[in-house]
Structures are given as C-alpha cells and as structure tokens.
Amino acid sequence: MDLWPGGVGLAAKLPLLFLLIISATTGSVRAKIHYQKWEVAYQFKSPDCFQKLAITINGRTPGPTIIAEQGDTVVIDVKNALLTENLAIHWHGIRQIGTPWFDGTEGVTQCPVVPRDTFTYRFVVDRSGTYMYHAHYEMQRSAGLYGLIRVLPPAGVVEPFIYDYDRSIILNDWWHQNTCEQAVGLNSKKFIWVGEPQSLLINGRGKFNCSNAGSGVCHATNPECSPYVLTVIPGKTYRLRIASITSLSALNFEVEGHNLMVVAADGHYVKPFMVKNLNIYSGETYSVLLKAEQDPSRNYWAVVNVVSRNSTTPTGTAVLNYYPNHTRRLPPTVLPTGPLWNDTMYRFNQSIAIRSHPDYIRPPPTTSDRMIILLNTQNCIDGYVKWAVNNVSLNLPQTPYLITLKERMLHAFDQKPAPETYDYKNYDIYDVQKNRNATASTSIYRLVFNSTIDVILQNANTMKRNNSETHPWHLHGHAFWVLGYGMGKFDPETDPKRYNLVDPIMKNTVAVHPYGWTALRFRADNPGVWAFHCHIEPHFFMGMGVVFEEGVDKLGKLPVAIMGCGESKHIKP
C-alpha cells in the first residue's frame, strides 16, 4: 500500500484556470497576479432539488475555486448585485499580512459593500494549503456565498506525501427558509431558532425528498441536484481537499469501504494517521489520501452525516465511481450511518490525534505573556436570546474597529476592556445558569504587539438542561498552536502542565467539545484588528465572538474604499 508519506511531489495537477494571469518577476522568484471579476447576485437555484433564492457568484453556488501558488497575489473585483443587501467576503485562512483591510469582515475591518457598488479585494496568499472564502455579512453565508481557495506550494517544493490526482470537496448544510427570515427570527424577543437544515450538500449538490416539499417547487430529476460523482481509476491515490463551510452542522465524512489517511489540516502538514471516517467542523479544512483499491466492478457511497446534534437532516450523498463503471450507477449497498451523533469521546479522540508532521514542526513559545479564558454561554439579555463570552455578547459597531482605532475615533465603541476570565472556581458548567449580569457590548481585547497569547475556550451548559454544544472557533489573521483539549472545567493552575509543547498542530479553526475546553496559543504579530468567533453562523450572529487588536499603530494609511459607513463617512481622503 503506497499511501504513506515520503517521496516526490505530485504525479498530476489539474489545469489552473483564471480569467487573467499577469506575470511579474522579482529577483529569482516568479510570482503571479490572478485576477477575477465577480458579480454577486440572487438567483433561483435547486441544489437539493427544492427551488429557493440563493446568493451566487457569476451565477454559481458554490462559487469559482481560486487556484494560486504560494506568494502569488489574488485580485477580485466584487460587484454587489444583491439589489437590497450589503455585502462583505472573508478569505478564510488567508492571514492578510500587510492587508488587514481586505480580511472582509464587516464591522471589524471594512464597511460593507453597498448594492450596485464594486469593491476590489487584493491580497497575497502567503502559505500553501486548502482554504475557503465566504460571506461575512449578517447570515449570507447560509444563502450560498462560498467557495474554495487552493494554494499550491512553490515550484520545486516537495510535499511529504504522494498522490496521483488532486480533488476538492466542499461540505455544506442547506435550509429552504431564506436567511432574512432566519435573521429576524433570531433577533426577535419571540425567539425563533433556524432549526435543523433540510439537506446536506456535497460540492453544492444534495437530495431533498420532494414529497415533503408542500407548496414549494421541487423536481427530483433536476440536474442541479444530481449527486456529485468522483471518478477514480483503480489503483490510483487521490488527495481529497475537504472543506466544511456549514452554518450549523458538525459533520462526519466517510467513503464506503475506504480508509482515509489524514495528511494536512488548515494548511499545515499532519503526522499521518488513518481513519475510517473524518469528523470535520465548520471552518475546518483537511487533506486526506484515498487509494482506489476496492472491488472495481461497482461504485461506492461517499456520505456526510450530522454529529454532535440529534439532527433530523438526512444523510448527504455522493458517488465514488470506479472507472469504467457508469457514473449514474448507484452503489448496491445501504448508506453508511457513521458514528453515533452523541459519541463525544469518539470525536474528542480524533481531535487529540491531530499533531504536526515530524518534519514540519514549528515549536510554540514555551510560555505565554497573557492568558485569556473565554467561557461560552447562552444567555437572555434584555429579553433576547444571545450567545456570550464571559457574559458579554458581541455587538459590532457602526464604524469598523480598524478604522476607529487607526483614526483614533475611540468614542465609536466601548472603551471598557473585555473581561479576561470568569469565576471559574465557583461557576458550574454542568447546570443551567441565569447569568443575570450578562450584557451586550462593543468592547475588545487590546494585545501587546509581538506578545504571546494563550486563549482557553471553555464550554458549558446552554439554557436547556443537560445540553452543551460543539463550537468551532475561527481566528482571523493568524494560525495558532493547539496545545490541548480536556473534558470538564479548565484549571489554570494544573492544566497548562499537560500542554503539548512538542508537536502541536497549527490551525486557524478549532472545536471546543461539549462540557470541555480547548487551549490555543498564538503570537500577536500581525498588525490589524481580527475577529475570533464561533463559526456557526447563527451563533456569531447572536454575539458569540470577540475582537483582538494588535499593532494598528504600525499600519500605513487605510484605503478609502473600506470607509463610508458610520463615522468614517466624515473622513477626508
């Protein structure tokens, strides 16, 4: 079995398609500028056979894949053709070194793009790996504005594993209710939860049972919802770049009868390990190797199932097609069901198995300058259901933080420091807490530039008894070291002694498990203002996030294009 790492680069690469490639030579390094022109608009789509309004890029959802080489520059002209909605796009996993204003986070790094306007994002892809992009305004990610970013290593750089073909798989969950209705329900005193998604999509395709469509338009034979087919050649090895961009669901991905070797996570090489199926949380990306070594006379199911929630959403399906079998030939077997949805330890153990590849270890600082403990809770604030961190639910200001801090308009947001911790000695994470002192605020964390920061994510019970949810947290502008996981309450006196300081994986998104904690460490070395938030779309919408500022004084003049909202309307060019 020749799946194991070690050897020479790629045996084959997909063609790189761009609207325009401009070459520029600097010394001996040849970098390129990749230019694309996007129109973002609502269109009627039927990704799971049920017709609804979806946000598309040039008529497509998922949007076009961005393919570039490490060190290249990507330029995207985005026209907002949504007519009645603002827009912002986040380039998830791209650190935006030197360009924090193009991170694409409305309220944090830029004003939103208003209808009929065009905004140009320009940034360098500084690290090879698999990343994603998606809307970062209100609930628009749930409506279909997302896609993949593939950053290839520089020419001549050998990766620590061998494969023959490179394929991408984007996983998503899908609702039939439009996102405006969802947002109104979440933001009403008569709280209405979004509910479980109607479908799971694999590369933008799912299958809803049209007999349950009611008065909606649903056609089971619509080619838009025919299953995604991954054709493989017997004996060949495939790199699958798997990205989860779900708005709610934690997923388990499985290819019937085939083991998967995990080799990369969030753009960092992993000490390889084999799994039957892969747990993946919103905002994460993994590369796995699959060898087409099963009976080639038939096809096989590739499936996703919801985990960590007792979901009513049916299994999402695709087909692994062994050439030369017909692509429409369905597998003769029942669908794999995956692990039990509430098997927390199964998922916990997979998390702790992810460590840095021995040849690519970047040792973390052995100590930190500051520890911030973030308690994740569900709260009732002024009659509204909110998510909060240390009893503070994040409100984004009218004028983005980056602008207010650089232009010293500090009155535009709450100057009271965000809380560093909670009463961990007395707080019972296993019981429903009233949290009467919970509040909403625009306060942030000011970090000393180049300091080392430890962040502890602590999970707890929600407002429902015996219920604690999985939260995937994403940090903009950085990769961090994952130092450890634990079940129960984090003890700042004893638990740091168990940190993995030898070979921790670096990531940009990490899960905190039910009633558990996750410890991460990062260097505050990227001047800008950066969101750190739960990547579950309705949770962030309801306030589950914080904001870090570091080294804003080191930035040059901000682009005028990011301004125009709140008090930035009065800034002269």
PDB file of C-alpha atoms in Angstrom, residues 378-522:
ATOM      1  CA  GLN A 378     -26.149  31.046  26.126  1.00  0.00           C
ATOM      2  CA  ASN A 379     -27.885  33.966  27.796  1.00  0.00           C
ATOM      3  CA  CYS A 380     -31.058  36.018  27.908  1.00  0.00           C
ATOM      4  CA  ILE A 381     -30.180  39.715  27.594  1.00  0.00           C
ATOM      5  CA  ASP A 382     -32.969  42.307  27.770  1.00  0.00           C
ATOM      6  CA  GLY A 383     -35.452  39.665  26.700  1.00  0.00           C
ATOM      7  CA  TYR A 384     -33.403  38.439  23.703  1.00  0.00           C
ATOM      8  CA  VAL A 385     -31.685  35.049  23.446  1.00  0.00           C
ATOM      9  CA  LYS A 386     -27.977  35.625  22.869  1.00  0.00           C
ATOM     10  CA  TRP A 387     -24.669  33.791  22.915  1.00  0.00           C
ATOM     11  CA  ALA A 388     -21.999  35.377  25.059  1.00  0.00           C
ATOM     12  CA  VAL A 389     -18.350  35.080  26.037  1.00  0.00           C
ATOM     13  CA  ASN A 390     -17.618  35.773  29.703  1.00  0.00           C
ATOM     14  CA  ASN A 391     -21.183  37.103  29.886  1.00  0.00           C
ATOM     15  CA  VAL A 392     -20.582  39.644  27.102  1.00  0.00           C
ATOM     16  CA  SER A 393     -22.433  39.284  23.796  1.00  0.00           C
ATOM     17  CA  LEU A 394     -20.535  40.942  20.938  1.00  0.00           C
ATOM     18  CA  ASN A 395     -22.190  43.811  19.098  1.00  0.00           C
ATOM     19  CA  LEU A 396     -20.342  45.044  16.037  1.00  0.00           C
ATOM     20  CA  PRO A 397     -20.130  48.861  15.859  1.00  0.00           C
ATOM     21  CA  GLN A 398     -21.432  51.061  13.058  1.00  0.00           C
ATOM     22  CA  THR A 399     -17.875  52.185  12.317  1.00  0.00           C
ATOM     23  CA  PRO A 400     -15.445  49.260  11.830  1.00  0.00           C
ATOM     24  CA  TYR A 401     -12.851  48.791  14.577  1.00  0.00           C
ATOM     25  CA  LEU A 402      -9.892  49.037  12.203  1.00  0.00           C
ATOM     26  CA  ILE A 403     -10.982  52.495  11.081  1.00  0.00           C
ATOM     27  CA  THR A 404     -11.856  53.799  14.548  1.00  0.00           C
ATOM     28  CA  LEU A 405      -8.557  52.616  16.032  1.00  0.00           C
ATOM     29  CA  LYS A 406      -6.367  53.896  13.219  1.00  0.00           C
ATOM     30  CA  GLU A 407      -8.184  57.233  13.014  1.00  0.00           C
ATOM     31  CA  ARG A 408      -8.429  57.445  16.831  1.00  0.00           C
ATOM     32  CA  MET A 409     -12.218  57.733  16.908  1.00  0.00           C
ATOM     33  CA  LEU A 410     -12.272  55.759  20.133  1.00  0.00           C
ATOM     34  CA  HIS A 411     -15.677  57.094  21.181  1.00  0.00           C
ATOM     35  CA  ALA A 412     -17.187  54.921  18.420  1.00  0.00           C
ATOM     36  CA  PHE A 413     -17.010  51.747  20.550  1.00  0.00           C
ATOM     37  CA  ASP A 414     -16.996  50.766  24.219  1.00  0.00           C
ATOM     38  CA  GLN A 415     -13.576  51.502  25.752  1.00  0.00           C
ATOM     39  CA  LYS A 416     -14.146  49.264  28.763  1.00  0.00           C
ATOM     40  CA  PRO A 417     -11.745  46.292  28.435  1.00  0.00           C
ATOM     41  CA  ALA A 418     -13.365  42.974  27.588  1.00  0.00           C
ATOM     42  CA  PRO A 419     -13.273  40.504  30.524  1.00  0.00           C
ATOM     43  CA  GLU A 420     -10.163  38.311  30.780  1.00  0.00           C
ATOM     44  CA  THR A 421     -11.817  35.408  32.551  1.00  0.00           C
ATOM     45  CA  TYR A 422     -14.840  34.259  34.548  1.00  0.00           C
ATOM     46  CA  ASP A 423     -15.381  32.972  38.078  1.00  0.00           C
ATOM     47  CA  TYR A 424     -14.055  29.521  37.218  1.00  0.00           C
ATOM     48  CA  LYS A 425     -13.721  28.446  40.822  1.00  0.00           C
ATOM     49  CA  ASN A 426     -17.452  28.774  41.510  1.00  0.00           C
ATOM     50  CA  TYR A 427     -19.170  28.537  38.109  1.00  0.00           C
ATOM     51  CA  ASP A 428     -20.965  25.214  37.485  1.00  0.00           C
ATOM     52  CA  ILE A 429     -20.553  24.401  33.787  1.00  0.00           C
ATOM     53  CA  TYR A 430     -22.922  21.430  34.061  1.00  0.00           C
ATOM     54  CA  ASP A 431     -26.022  23.356  35.149  1.00  0.00           C
ATOM     55  CA  VAL A 432     -28.282  25.979  33.578  1.00  0.00           C
ATOM     56  CA  GLN A 433     -27.079  29.376  34.788  1.00  0.00           C
ATOM     57  CA  LYS A 434     -29.157  32.550  34.843  1.00  0.00           C
ATOM     58  CA  ASN A 435     -26.115  34.780  34.220  1.00  0.00           C
ATOM     59  CA  ARG A 436     -28.080  37.845  35.309  1.00  0.00           C
ATOM     60  CA  ASN A 437     -25.154  40.203  34.727  1.00  0.00           C
ATOM     61  CA  ALA A 438     -24.880  39.315  31.025  1.00  0.00           C
ATOM     62  CA  THR A 439     -24.714  42.293  28.696  1.00  0.00           C
ATOM     63  CA  ALA A 440     -24.058  43.249  25.081  1.00  0.00           C
ATOM     64  CA  SER A 441     -21.009  45.337  24.227  1.00  0.00           C
ATOM     65  CA  THR A 442     -18.628  46.510  21.506  1.00  0.00           C
ATOM     66  CA  SER A 443     -15.589  46.123  23.812  1.00  0.00           C
ATOM     67  CA  ILE A 444     -12.428  44.428  22.518  1.00  0.00           C
ATOM     68  CA  TYR A 445      -9.110  42.925  23.662  1.00  0.00           C
ATOM     69  CA  ARG A 446      -6.036  45.129  23.116  1.00  0.00           C
ATOM     70  CA  LEU A 447      -2.954  42.913  22.709  1.00  0.00           C
ATOM     71  CA  VAL A 448       0.667  43.974  23.085  1.00  0.00           C
ATOM     72  CA  PHE A 449       2.277  43.641  19.676  1.00  0.00           C
ATOM     73  CA  ASN A 450       4.535  40.573  19.337  1.00  0.00           C
ATOM     74  CA  SER A 451       3.330  39.176  22.658  1.00  0.00           C
ATOM     75  CA  THR A 452       2.341  35.527  23.087  1.00  0.00           C
ATOM     76  CA  ILE A 453      -1.299  34.942  23.931  1.00  0.00           C
ATOM     77  CA  ASP A 454      -2.980  31.861  25.398  1.00  0.00           C
ATOM     78  CA  VAL A 455      -6.711  31.558  24.819  1.00  0.00           C
ATOM     79  CA  ILE A 456      -8.750  28.931  26.654  1.00  0.00           C
ATOM     80  CA  LEU A 457     -12.151  28.118  25.203  1.00  0.00           C
ATOM     81  CA  GLN A 458     -14.380  26.772  27.967  1.00  0.00           C
ATOM     82  CA  ASN A 459     -17.701  25.126  27.109  1.00  0.00           C
ATOM     83  CA  ALA A 460     -20.696  24.968  29.423  1.00  0.00           C
ATOM     84  CA  ASN A 461     -24.383  24.091  29.616  1.00  0.00           C
ATOM     85  CA  THR A 462     -26.825  26.038  27.430  1.00  0.00           C
ATOM     86  CA  MET A 463     -30.198  27.357  28.596  1.00  0.00           C
ATOM     87  CA  LYS A 464     -31.531  23.823  28.094  1.00  0.00           C
ATOM     88  CA  ARG A 465     -30.812  21.228  30.771  1.00  0.00           C
ATOM     89  CA  ASN A 466     -28.167  18.571  30.067  1.00  0.00           C
ATOM     90  CA  ASN A 467     -27.140  20.252  26.838  1.00  0.00           C
ATOM     91  CA  SER A 468     -23.741  21.528  25.759  1.00  0.00           C
ATOM     92  CA  GLU A 469     -22.947  22.123  22.094  1.00  0.00           C
ATOM     93  CA  THR A 470     -19.815  21.817  19.949  1.00  0.00           C
ATOM     94  CA  HIS A 471     -18.428  25.204  18.926  1.00  0.00           C
ATOM     95  CA  PRO A 472     -15.790  25.569  16.177  1.00  0.00           C
ATOM     96  CA  TRP A 473     -13.829  28.789  16.766  1.00  0.00           C
ATOM     97  CA  HIS A 474     -12.033  30.601  13.939  1.00  0.00           C
ATOM     98  CA  LEU A 475      -9.271  33.193  14.364  1.00  0.00           C
ATOM     99  CA  HIS A 476      -8.786  35.723  11.586  1.00  0.00           C
ATOM    100  CA  GLY A 477      -5.298  36.869  10.619  1.00  0.00           C
ATOM    101  CA  HIS A 478      -3.384  34.059  12.333  1.00  0.00           C
ATOM    102  CA  ALA A 479      -2.596  30.401  12.671  1.00  0.00           C
ATOM    103  CA  PHE A 480      -2.410  29.198  16.272  1.00  0.00           C
ATOM    104  CA  TRP A 481      -0.930  26.230  18.088  1.00  0.00           C
ATOM    105  CA  VAL A 482      -3.486  23.814  19.538  1.00  0.00           C
ATOM    106  CA  LEU A 483      -1.889  23.000  22.889  1.00  0.00           C
ATOM    107  CA  GLY A 484      -4.517  20.731  24.349  1.00  0.00           C
ATOM    108  CA  TYR A 485      -8.066  19.579  24.907  1.00  0.00           C
ATOM    109  CA  GLY A 486      -9.816  18.500  28.069  1.00  0.00           C
ATOM    110  CA  MET A 487     -13.178  17.412  29.393  1.00  0.00           C
ATOM    111  CA  GLY A 488     -14.722  19.335  32.278  1.00  0.00           C
ATOM    112  CA  LYS A 489     -13.537  22.653  33.660  1.00  0.00           C
ATOM    113  CA  PHE A 490     -10.125  24.054  32.771  1.00  0.00           C
ATOM    114  CA  ASP A 491      -7.845  24.628  35.758  1.00  0.00           C
ATOM    115  CA  PRO A 492      -5.329  27.413  35.009  1.00  0.00           C
ATOM    116  CA  GLU A 493      -3.021  26.125  37.757  1.00  0.00           C
ATOM    117  CA  THR A 494      -2.687  22.485  36.702  1.00  0.00           C
ATOM    118  CA  ASP A 495      -3.890  22.003  33.118  1.00  0.00           C
ATOM    119  CA  PRO A 496      -1.136  24.071  31.428  1.00  0.00           C
ATOM    120  CA  LYS A 497       1.324  21.476  32.747  1.00  0.00           C
ATOM    121  CA  ARG A 498      -0.298  18.992  30.319  1.00  0.00           C
ATOM    122  CA  TYR A 499       0.089  21.184  27.219  1.00  0.00           C
ATOM    123  CA  ASN A 500       1.652  19.636  24.139  1.00  0.00           C
ATOM    124  CA  LEU A 501       4.671  21.835  23.516  1.00  0.00           C
ATOM    125  CA  VAL A 502       6.461  19.184  21.439  1.00  0.00           C
ATOM    126  CA  ASP A 503       4.494  18.783  18.213  1.00  0.00           C
ATOM    127  CA  PRO A 504       1.214  20.746  18.390  1.00  0.00           C
ATOM    128  CA  ILE A 505      -0.628  21.235  15.129  1.00  0.00           C
ATOM    129  CA  MET A 506      -1.202  24.763  13.899  1.00  0.00           C
ATOM    130  CA  LYS A 507      -4.698  25.641  12.716  1.00  0.00           C
ATOM    131  CA  ASN A 508      -6.990  28.608  12.162  1.00  0.00           C
ATOM    132  CA  THR A 509     -10.184  26.859  13.332  1.00  0.00           C
ATOM    133  CA  VAL A 510     -10.623  24.503  16.270  1.00  0.00           C
ATOM    134  CA  ALA A 511     -13.547  22.871  18.071  1.00  0.00           C
ATOM    135  CA  VAL A 512     -14.370  23.040  21.752  1.00  0.00           C
ATOM    136  CA  HIS A 513     -16.290  19.902  22.665  1.00  0.00           C
ATOM    137  CA  PRO A 514     -19.401  19.674  24.890  1.00  0.00           C
ATOM    138  CA  TYR A 515     -18.543  20.396  28.541  1.00  0.00           C
ATOM    139  CA  GLY A 516     -14.889  20.578  27.517  1.00  0.00           C
ATOM    140  CA  TRP A 517     -12.072  23.042  26.943  1.00  0.00           C
ATOM    141  CA  THR A 518      -9.542  23.760  24.206  1.00  0.00           C
ATOM    142  CA  ALA A 519      -6.255  25.636  24.726  1.00  0.00           C
ATOM    143  CA  LEU A 520      -4.522  27.541  21.941  1.00  0.00           C
ATOM    144  CA  ARG A 521      -1.532  29.872  21.692  1.00  0.00           C
ATOM    145  CA  PHE A 522      -0.652  32.499  19.101  1.00  0.00           C
TER     146      PHE A 522
END
